[in-house]
Coordinates of C-alpha atoms in Angstrom, one line a residue:
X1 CA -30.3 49.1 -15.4
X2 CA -32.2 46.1 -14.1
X3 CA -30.4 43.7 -16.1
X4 CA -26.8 45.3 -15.0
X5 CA -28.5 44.6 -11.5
X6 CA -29.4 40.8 -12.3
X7 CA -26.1 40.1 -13.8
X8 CA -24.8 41.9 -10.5
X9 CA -26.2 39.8 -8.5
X10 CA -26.0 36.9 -9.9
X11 CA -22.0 37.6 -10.4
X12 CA -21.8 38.5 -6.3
X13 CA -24.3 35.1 -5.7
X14 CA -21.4 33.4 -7.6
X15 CA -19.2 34.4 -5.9
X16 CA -20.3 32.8 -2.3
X17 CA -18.4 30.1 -1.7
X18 CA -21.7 28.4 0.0
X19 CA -23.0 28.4 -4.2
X20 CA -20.3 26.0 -4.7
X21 CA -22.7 23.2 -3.1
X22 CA -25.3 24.5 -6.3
X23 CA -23.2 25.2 -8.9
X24 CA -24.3 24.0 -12.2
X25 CA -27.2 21.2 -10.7
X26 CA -28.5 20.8 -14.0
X27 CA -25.3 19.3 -15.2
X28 CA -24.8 16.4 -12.3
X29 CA -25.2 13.8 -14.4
X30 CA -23.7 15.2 -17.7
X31 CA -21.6 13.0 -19.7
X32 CA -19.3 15.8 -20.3
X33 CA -15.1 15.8 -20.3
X34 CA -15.3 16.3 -15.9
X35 CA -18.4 13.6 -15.8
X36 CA -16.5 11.3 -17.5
X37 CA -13.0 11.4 -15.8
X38 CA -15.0 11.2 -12.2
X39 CA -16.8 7.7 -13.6
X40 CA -14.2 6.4 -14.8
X41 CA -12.1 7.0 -11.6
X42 CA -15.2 6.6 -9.1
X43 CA -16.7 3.3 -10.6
X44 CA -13.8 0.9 -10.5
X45 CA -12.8 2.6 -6.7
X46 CA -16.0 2.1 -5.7
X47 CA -15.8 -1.8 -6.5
X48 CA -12.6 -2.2 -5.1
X49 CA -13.7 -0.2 -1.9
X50 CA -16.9 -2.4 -1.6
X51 CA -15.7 -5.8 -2.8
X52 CA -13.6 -6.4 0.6
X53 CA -16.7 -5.1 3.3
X54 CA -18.9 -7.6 0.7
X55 CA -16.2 -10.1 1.7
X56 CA -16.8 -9.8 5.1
X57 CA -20.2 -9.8 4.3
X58 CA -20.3 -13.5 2.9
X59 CA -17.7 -14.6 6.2
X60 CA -20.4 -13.0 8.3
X61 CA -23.2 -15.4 6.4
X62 CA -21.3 -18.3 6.9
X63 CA -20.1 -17.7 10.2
X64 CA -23.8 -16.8 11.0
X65 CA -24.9 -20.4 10.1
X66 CA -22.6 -21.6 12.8
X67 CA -24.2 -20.1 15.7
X68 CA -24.6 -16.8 17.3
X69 CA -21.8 -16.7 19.8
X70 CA -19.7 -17.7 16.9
X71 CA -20.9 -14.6 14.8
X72 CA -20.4 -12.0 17.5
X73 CA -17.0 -13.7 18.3
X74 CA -15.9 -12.6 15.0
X75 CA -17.8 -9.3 14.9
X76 CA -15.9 -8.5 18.0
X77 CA -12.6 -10.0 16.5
X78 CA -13.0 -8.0 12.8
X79 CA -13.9 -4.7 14.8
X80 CA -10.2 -4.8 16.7
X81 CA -8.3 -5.6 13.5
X82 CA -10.4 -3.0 11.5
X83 CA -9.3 -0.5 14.0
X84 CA -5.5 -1.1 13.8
X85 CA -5.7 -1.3 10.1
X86 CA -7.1 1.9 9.8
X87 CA -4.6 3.7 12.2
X88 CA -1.5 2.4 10.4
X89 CA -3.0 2.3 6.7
X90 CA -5.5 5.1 6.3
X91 CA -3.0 8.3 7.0
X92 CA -0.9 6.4 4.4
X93 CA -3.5 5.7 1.6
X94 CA -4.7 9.3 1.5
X95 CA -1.2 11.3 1.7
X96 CA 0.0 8.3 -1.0
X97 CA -2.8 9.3 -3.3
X98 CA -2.5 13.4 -2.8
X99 CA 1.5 13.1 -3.3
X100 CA 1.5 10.7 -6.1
X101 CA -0.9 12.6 -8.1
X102 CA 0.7 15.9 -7.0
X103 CA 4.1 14.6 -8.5
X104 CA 2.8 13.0 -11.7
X105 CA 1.2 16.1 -12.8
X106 CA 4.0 18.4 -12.1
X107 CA 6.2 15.5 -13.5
X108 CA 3.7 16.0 -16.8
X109 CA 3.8 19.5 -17.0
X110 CA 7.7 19.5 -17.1
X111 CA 7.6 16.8 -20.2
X112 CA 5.0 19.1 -21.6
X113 CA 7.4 22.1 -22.1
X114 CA 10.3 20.1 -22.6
X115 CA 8.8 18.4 -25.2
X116 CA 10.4 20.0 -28.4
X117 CA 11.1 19.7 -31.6
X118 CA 15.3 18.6 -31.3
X119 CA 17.2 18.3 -35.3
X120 CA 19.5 15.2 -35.4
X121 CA 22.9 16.0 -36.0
X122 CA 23.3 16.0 -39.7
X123 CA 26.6 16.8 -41.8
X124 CA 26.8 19.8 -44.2
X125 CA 25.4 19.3 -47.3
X126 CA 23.8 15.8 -47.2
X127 CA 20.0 17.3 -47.3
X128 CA 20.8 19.6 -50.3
X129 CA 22.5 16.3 -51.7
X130 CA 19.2 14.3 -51.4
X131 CA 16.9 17.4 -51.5
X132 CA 15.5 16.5 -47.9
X133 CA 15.0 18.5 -45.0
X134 CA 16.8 17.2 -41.8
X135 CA 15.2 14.6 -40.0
X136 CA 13.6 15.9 -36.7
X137 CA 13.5 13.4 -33.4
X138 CA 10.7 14.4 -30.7
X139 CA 11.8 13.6 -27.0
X140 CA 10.1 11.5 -25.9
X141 CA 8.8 11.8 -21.9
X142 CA 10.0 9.4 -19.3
X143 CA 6.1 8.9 -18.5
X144 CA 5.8 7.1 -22.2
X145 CA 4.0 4.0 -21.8
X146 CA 7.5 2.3 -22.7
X147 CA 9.5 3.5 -19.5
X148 CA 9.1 3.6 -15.9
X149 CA 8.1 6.5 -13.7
X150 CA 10.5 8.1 -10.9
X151 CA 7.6 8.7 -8.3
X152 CA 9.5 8.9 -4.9
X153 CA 6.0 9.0 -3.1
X154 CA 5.3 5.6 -4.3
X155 CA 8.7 3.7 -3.0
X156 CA 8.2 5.8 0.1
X157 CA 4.7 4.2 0.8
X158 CA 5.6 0.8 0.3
X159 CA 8.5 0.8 2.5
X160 CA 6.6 2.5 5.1
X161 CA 3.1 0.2 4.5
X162 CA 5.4 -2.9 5.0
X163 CA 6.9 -1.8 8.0
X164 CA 3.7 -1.0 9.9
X165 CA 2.1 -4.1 8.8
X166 CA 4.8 -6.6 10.2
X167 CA 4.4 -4.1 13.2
X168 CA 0.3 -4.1 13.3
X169 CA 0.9 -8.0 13.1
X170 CA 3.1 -9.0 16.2
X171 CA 0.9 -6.3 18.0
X172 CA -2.2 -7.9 17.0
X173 CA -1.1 -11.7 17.8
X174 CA 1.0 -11.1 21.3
X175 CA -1.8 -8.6 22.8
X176 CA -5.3 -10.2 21.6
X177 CA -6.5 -11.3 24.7
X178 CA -6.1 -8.1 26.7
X179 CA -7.5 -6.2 23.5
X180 CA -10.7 -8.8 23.8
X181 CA -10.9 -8.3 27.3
X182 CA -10.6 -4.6 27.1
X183 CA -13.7 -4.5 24.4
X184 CA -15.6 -6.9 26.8
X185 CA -15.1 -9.9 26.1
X186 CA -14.9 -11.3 29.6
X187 CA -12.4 -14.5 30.2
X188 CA -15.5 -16.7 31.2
X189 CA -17.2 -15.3 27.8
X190 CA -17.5 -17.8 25.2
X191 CA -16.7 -15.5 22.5
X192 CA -13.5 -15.1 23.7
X193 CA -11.7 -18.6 22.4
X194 CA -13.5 -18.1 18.9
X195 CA -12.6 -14.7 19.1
X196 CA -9.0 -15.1 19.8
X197 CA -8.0 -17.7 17.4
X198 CA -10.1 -15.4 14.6
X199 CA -7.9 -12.3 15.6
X200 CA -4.7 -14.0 15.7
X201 CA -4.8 -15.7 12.2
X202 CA -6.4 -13.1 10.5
X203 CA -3.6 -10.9 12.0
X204 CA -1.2 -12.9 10.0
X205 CA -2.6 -11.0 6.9
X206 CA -1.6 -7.5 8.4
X207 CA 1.2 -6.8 6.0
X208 CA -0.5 -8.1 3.3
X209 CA -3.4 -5.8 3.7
X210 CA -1.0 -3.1 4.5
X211 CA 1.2 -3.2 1.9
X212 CA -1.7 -3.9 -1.0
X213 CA -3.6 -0.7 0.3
X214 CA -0.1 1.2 -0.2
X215 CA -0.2 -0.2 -3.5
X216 CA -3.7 1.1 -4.0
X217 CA -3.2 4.7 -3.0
X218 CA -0.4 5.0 -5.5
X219 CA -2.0 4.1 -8.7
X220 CA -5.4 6.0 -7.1
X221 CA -2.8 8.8 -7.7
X222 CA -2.5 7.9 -11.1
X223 CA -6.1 7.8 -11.8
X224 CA -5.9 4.1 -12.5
X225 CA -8.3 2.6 -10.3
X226 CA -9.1 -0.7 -12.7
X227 CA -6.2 -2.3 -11.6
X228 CA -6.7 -2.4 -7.9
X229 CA -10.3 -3.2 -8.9
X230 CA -9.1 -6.7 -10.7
X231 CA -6.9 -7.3 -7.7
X232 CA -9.2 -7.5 -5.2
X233 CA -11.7 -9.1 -7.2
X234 CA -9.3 -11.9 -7.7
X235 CA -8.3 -12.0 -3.9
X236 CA -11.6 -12.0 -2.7
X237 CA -12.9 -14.7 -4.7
X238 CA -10.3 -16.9 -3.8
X239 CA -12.1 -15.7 -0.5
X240 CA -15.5 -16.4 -1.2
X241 CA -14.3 -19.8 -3.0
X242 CA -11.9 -20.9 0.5
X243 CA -14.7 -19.8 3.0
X244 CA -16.9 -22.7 2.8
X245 CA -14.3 -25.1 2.0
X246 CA -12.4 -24.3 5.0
X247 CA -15.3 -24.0 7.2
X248 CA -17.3 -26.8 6.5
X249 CA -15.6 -29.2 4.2
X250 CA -12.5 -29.1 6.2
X251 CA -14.5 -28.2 10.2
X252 CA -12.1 -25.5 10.8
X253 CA -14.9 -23.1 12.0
X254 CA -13.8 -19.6 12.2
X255 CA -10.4 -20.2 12.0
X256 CA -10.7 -21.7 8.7
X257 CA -12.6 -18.2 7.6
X258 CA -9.2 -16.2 9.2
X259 CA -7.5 -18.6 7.2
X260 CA -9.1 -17.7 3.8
X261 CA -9.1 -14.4 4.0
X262 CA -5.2 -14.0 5.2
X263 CA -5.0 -16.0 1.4
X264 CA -7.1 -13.4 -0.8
X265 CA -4.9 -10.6 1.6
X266 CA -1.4 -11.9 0.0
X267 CA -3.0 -12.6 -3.5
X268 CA -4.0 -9.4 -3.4
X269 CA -0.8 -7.8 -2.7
X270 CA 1.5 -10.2 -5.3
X271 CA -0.7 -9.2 -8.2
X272 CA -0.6 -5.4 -7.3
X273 CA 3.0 -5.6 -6.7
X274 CA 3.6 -7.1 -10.4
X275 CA 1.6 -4.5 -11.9
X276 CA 3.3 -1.5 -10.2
X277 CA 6.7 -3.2 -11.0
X278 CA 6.3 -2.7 -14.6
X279 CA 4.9 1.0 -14.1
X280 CA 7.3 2.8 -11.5
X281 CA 10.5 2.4 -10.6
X282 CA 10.3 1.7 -6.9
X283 CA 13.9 1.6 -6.5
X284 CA 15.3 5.3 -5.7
X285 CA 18.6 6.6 -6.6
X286 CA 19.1 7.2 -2.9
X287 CA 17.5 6.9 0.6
X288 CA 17.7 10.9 0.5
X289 CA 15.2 10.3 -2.4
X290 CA 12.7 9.0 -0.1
X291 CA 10.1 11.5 1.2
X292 CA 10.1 9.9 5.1
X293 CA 10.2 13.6 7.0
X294 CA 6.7 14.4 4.3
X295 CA 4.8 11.4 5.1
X296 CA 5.6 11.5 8.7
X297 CA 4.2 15.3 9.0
X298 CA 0.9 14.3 6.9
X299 CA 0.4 11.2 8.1
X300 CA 0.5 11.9 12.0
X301 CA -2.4 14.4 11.4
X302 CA -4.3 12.1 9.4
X303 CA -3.2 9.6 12.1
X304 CA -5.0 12.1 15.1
X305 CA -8.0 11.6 12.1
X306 CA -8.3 8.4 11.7
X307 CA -7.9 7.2 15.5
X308 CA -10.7 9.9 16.4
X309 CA -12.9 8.6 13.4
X310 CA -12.4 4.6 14.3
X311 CA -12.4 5.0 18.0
X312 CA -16.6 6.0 18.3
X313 CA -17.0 2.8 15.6
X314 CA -14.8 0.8 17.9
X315 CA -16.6 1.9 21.6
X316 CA -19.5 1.7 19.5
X317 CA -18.8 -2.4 19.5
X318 CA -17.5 -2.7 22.4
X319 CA -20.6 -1.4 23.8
X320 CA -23.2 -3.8 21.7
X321 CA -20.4 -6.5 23.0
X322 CA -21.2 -5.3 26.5
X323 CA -25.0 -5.6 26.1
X324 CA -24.7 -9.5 25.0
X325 CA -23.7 -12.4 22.1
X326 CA -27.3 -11.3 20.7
X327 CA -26.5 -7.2 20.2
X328 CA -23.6 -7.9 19.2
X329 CA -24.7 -10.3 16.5
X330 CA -27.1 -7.6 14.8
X331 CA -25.0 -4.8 15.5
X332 CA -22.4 -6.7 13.7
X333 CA -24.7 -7.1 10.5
X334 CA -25.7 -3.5 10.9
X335 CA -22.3 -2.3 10.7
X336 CA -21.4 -4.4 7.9
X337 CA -24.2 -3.6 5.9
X338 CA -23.7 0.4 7.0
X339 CA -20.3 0.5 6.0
X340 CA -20.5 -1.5 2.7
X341 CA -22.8 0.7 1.2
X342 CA -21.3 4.1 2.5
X343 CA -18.0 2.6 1.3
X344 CA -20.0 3.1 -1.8
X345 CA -19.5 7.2 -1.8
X346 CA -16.4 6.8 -0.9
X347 CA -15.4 5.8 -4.8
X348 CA -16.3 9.6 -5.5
X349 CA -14.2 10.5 -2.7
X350 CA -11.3 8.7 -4.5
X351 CA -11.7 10.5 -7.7
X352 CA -12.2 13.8 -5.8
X353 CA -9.1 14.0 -3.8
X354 CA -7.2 12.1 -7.4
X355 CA -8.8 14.9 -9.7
X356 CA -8.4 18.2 -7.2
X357 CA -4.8 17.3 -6.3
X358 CA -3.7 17.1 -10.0
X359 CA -6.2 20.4 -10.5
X360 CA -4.1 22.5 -7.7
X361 CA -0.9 21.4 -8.7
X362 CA -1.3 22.7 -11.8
X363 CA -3.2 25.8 -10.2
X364 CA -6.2 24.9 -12.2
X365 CA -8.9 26.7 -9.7
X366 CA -11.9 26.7 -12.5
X367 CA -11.7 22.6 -12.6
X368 CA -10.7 22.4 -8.6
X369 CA -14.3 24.1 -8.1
X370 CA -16.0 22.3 -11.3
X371 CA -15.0 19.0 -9.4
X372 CA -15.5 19.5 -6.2
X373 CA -19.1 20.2 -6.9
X374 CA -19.7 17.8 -9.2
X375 CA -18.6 15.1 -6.5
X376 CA -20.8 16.4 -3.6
X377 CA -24.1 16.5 -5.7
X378 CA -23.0 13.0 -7.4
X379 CA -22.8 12.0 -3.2
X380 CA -25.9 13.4 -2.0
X381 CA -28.0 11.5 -4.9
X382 CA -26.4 8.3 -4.4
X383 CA -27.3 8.5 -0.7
X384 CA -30.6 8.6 -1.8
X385 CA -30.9 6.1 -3.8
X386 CA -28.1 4.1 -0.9
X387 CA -31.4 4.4 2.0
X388 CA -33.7 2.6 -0.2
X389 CA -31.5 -0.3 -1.5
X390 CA -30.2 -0.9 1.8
X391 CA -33.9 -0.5 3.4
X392 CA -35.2 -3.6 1.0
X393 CA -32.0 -5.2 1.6
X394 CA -32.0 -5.4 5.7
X395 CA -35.9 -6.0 5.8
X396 CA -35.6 -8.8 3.6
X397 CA -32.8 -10.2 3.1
X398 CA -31.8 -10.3 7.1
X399 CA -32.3 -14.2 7.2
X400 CA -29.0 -14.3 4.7
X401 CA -26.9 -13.8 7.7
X402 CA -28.5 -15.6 11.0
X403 CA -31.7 -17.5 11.7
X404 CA -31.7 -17.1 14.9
X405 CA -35.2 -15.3 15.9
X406 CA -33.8 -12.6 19.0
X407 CA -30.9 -11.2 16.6
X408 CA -33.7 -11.0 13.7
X409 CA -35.8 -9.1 16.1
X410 CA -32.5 -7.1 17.3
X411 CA -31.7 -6.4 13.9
X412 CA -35.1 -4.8 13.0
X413 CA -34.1 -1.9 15.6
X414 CA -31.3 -0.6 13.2
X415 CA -32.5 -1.1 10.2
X416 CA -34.0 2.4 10.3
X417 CA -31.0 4.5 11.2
X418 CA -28.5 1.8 9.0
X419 CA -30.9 3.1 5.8
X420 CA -31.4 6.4 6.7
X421 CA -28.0 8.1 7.1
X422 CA -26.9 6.8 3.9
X423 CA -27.4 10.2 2.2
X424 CA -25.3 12.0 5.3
X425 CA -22.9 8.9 5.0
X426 CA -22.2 10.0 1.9
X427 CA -21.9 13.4 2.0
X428 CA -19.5 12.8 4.5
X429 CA -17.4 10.6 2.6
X430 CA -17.0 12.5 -0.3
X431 CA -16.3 15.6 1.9
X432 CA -13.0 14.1 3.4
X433 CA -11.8 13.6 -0.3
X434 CA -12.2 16.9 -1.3
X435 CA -10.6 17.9 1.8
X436 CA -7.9 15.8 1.3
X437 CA -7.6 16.8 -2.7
X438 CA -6.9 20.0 -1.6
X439 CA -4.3 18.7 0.7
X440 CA -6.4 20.3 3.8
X441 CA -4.6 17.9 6.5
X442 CA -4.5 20.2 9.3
X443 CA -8.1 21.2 9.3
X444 CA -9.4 17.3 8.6
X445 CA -7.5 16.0 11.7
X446 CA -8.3 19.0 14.0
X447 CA -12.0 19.0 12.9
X448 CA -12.6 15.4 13.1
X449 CA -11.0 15.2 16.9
X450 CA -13.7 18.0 17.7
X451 CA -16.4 15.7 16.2
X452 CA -15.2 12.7 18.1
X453 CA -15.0 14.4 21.3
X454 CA -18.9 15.5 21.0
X455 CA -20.2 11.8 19.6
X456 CA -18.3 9.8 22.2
X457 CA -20.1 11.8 25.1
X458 CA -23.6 11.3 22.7
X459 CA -22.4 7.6 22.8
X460 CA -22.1 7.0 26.6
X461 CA -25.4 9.1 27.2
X462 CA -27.7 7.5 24.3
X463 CA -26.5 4.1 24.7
X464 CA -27.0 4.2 29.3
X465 CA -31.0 5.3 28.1
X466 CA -31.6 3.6 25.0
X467 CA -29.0 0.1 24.5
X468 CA -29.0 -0.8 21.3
X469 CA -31.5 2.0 19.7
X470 CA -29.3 4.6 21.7
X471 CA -25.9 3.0 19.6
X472 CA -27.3 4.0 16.6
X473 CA -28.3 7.2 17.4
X474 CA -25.1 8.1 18.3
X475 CA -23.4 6.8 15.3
X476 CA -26.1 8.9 13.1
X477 CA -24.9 12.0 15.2
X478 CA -21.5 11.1 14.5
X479 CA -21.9 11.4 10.7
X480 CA -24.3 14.2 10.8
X481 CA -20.9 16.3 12.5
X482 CA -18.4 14.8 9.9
X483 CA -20.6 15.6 7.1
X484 CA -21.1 19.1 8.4
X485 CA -17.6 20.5 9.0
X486 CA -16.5 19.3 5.4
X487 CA -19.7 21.8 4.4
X488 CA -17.9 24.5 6.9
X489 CA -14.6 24.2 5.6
X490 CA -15.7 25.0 1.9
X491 CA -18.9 26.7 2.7
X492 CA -17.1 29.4 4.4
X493 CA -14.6 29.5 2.0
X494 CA -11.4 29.3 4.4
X495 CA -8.2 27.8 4.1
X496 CA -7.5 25.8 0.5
X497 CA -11.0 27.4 -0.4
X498 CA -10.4 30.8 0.3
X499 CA -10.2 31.3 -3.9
X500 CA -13.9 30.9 -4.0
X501 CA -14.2 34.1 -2.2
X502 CA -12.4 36.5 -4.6

């Protein structure tokens, strides 16, 4: 009787959907079939995530060596652009990656059962004539590494990531000094002329970046996240390479960095372009073939998402802007810095939304659930060990990206909260790709407007009491709540997750 009670309880205990969160701890860093697949995904998008806000890093360092007003100029300047890349892209990258990999495993499955055994045509009597059996021809599937795949989600996201980026771009240019204005950048300021000309060339790159991160969500889809990785390895050293070159060989200042990086942008997108040219056949039978009314429907509720998410980052630096050239120089390498390594988790998030979209198309629950924890225990200990390597890196390494002694000392103050929300950073990270694996658009968009609402009033308060310290602890508040509904949504087992409960 008492071990029909344990086995009871531990079968009702499994049954929580909160146990999710502690299921099978012991295998976290198992090299097993799942461990594998989420490396193999997660490493390379992790890279590729990090590579461009590493980028931006080594701009800021050189740019830093110019002078302070210079440096918050261009903090200002890659703040605005940030912004509008992430409205127009992000609701794009994340549908792109959920449909793609929806349609290439249902596409699989369909090859899998017709893939039979089909006689050639043969004429009476010629096998008992040579005493052979028949010859027997296997089809072959029209995802063979020799032909093409029909994806309609990918030629959809390519058409639609060009048109927002030539649209992002003659925004961008014709309304920079407003924008500057509006984020406090008065017209006496003199960040405002560095500012500008930084905006408006690196504006220039807008399709570029657009249409590359279109790129990038479709072969995320396919689980192939080496080749984006090699891309923007290439682009951005062709970055690292033009920065100094254009800055200080040529005197070009910031506008040589815009330059630089508006190059690596388009090298980026040619050599992504090439690849997927020889994998998918971007050219549809029809415009009817295009999934327009689909993305649309996804990607406005993403779009609510993302401007909710990037609008408390965005007030965020307008407010250091607000306070002086000197906050908004270390709150510029504090965000760099904090987004870098969060960007980090956000590899797992990758291969959780790849893996649990192909897992529910193919109504695989037991792997849906295998993955989903895997991913959020893999995200909680790399936060961990995120704190302490960004820790060493700000305390030490801070005279990489200015001399000067009041941002040093400015820079100290964040240091703390930049370090020690890693772990909640990426928690919440890796909680938006489940989410979105699950194809859980409604509840993402709805939830993260909610969280935006509270941290912007957190924002105003904190920052009126504390300035710069009260910044930060606003933008810790802000991940705690986006780290906490994903644990709602799947620790209550609602929605997508309602399986767990049965």
């Amino acid at each position: 009787m008492a071990v029909d009670a344990i086995l009871y309880m531990r079968k009702s205990v499994d049954k929580m959907p909160l146990w999710v969160f502690f299921k099978n701890t012991r295998d976290v860093f198992k090299r097993d079939e799942l461990g594998l697949e989420i490396a193999t995904i997660a490493f390379p998008a992790a890279l590729a995530l990090t590579a461009d806000p590493i980028a931006s890093l080594i701009d800021t360092a050189f740019i830093g060596h110019i002078g302070p007003v210079e440096l918050a100029a261009v903090g200002v300047a890659i703040a605005i652009f940030n912004q509008a890349s992430k409205i127009a892209i992000f609701p794009l990258v994340s549908v792109t990656t959920s449909f793609v990999a929806e349609e290439d495993a249902v596409g699989s499955l369909i090859h899998k059962e017709n893939d039979i055994e089909i006689p050639e045509r043969s004429f009476p009597g010629d096998g008992e004539k040579e005493g052979l059996i028949p010859r027997v021809d296997t089809y072959k599937s029209p995802t063979s590494s020799n032909q093409r795949r029909h994806i309609p989600s990918a030629s959809s996201a390519l058409v639609i990531g060009a048109v927002l980026g030539l649209f992002q771009a003659l925004f961008l240019i014709v309304s920079a000094k407003p924008i500057l204005e509006y984020m406090g950048i008065e017209s006496d300021s003199p960040m405002l002329n560095p500012a500008r000309q930084y905006l408006t060339l690196r504006s220039l790159g807008a399709p570029a970046v657009l249409l590359s991160l279109a790129m990038q969500g479709v072969f995320r889809g396919f689980k192939d996240t080496k080749t984006p990785l090699y891309a923007t390895l290439l682009g951005d050293g062709a970055n690292i390479i033009l920065d100094p070159i254009f800055i200080f060989v040529f005197r070009m200042g910031v506008s040589g960095a815009a330059i630089a990086h508006v190059i690596s942008q388009y090298l980026i997108s040619l050599v992504l372009l090439w690849r997927l040219m020889g994998q998918v056949d971007l050219l549809p039978p029809s415009i009817k073939d295009l999934q327009f009314s689909r993305f649309l429907k996804n990607g406005f509720l993403l779009l609510m998402r993302v401007i909710a998410a990037t609008f408390c980052v965005t007030l965020a630096a307008s407010m250091a802007a607000r306070l002086g050239s000197t906050s908004m120089a270390a709150f510029q390498i504090c965000l760099q810095v904090w987004l870098a390594a969060s960007l980090l988790a956000d590899g797992l998030a990758v291969a959780g939304q790849a893996i649990l979209a192909s897992a529910f198309a193919r109504k695989d629950l037991d792997k849906a659930t295998a993955t989903a924890s895997r991913v959020l225990q893999l995200g909680l200990a790399l936060g961990l060990v995120l704190s302490v390597i960004v820790a060493v890196i700000l305390q030490f390494g801070s005279r990489l990206f200015t001399d000067d002694p009041d941002v040093l000392q400015m820079l100290s103050l964040g240091i703390p909260f930049v370090a020690g929300t890693q772990s909640i950073n990426a928690l919440a990270f890796v909680f938006d790709g489940v989410n979105f694996g699950a194809s859980d658009f409604v509840y993402s968009a709805y939830s993260m407007v909610l969280v935006s609402v509270v941290s912007t009033l957190c924002l105003f308060l904190l920052s009126a009491s504390f300035g710069f310290v009260g910044i930060w602890m606003a933008l810790s508040m802000f991940m705690s709540l986006r780290a906490f509904a994903g644990f709602w949504r799947i620790g209550t087992g609602t929605g997508p997750w309602s399986f767990l409960r049965l």
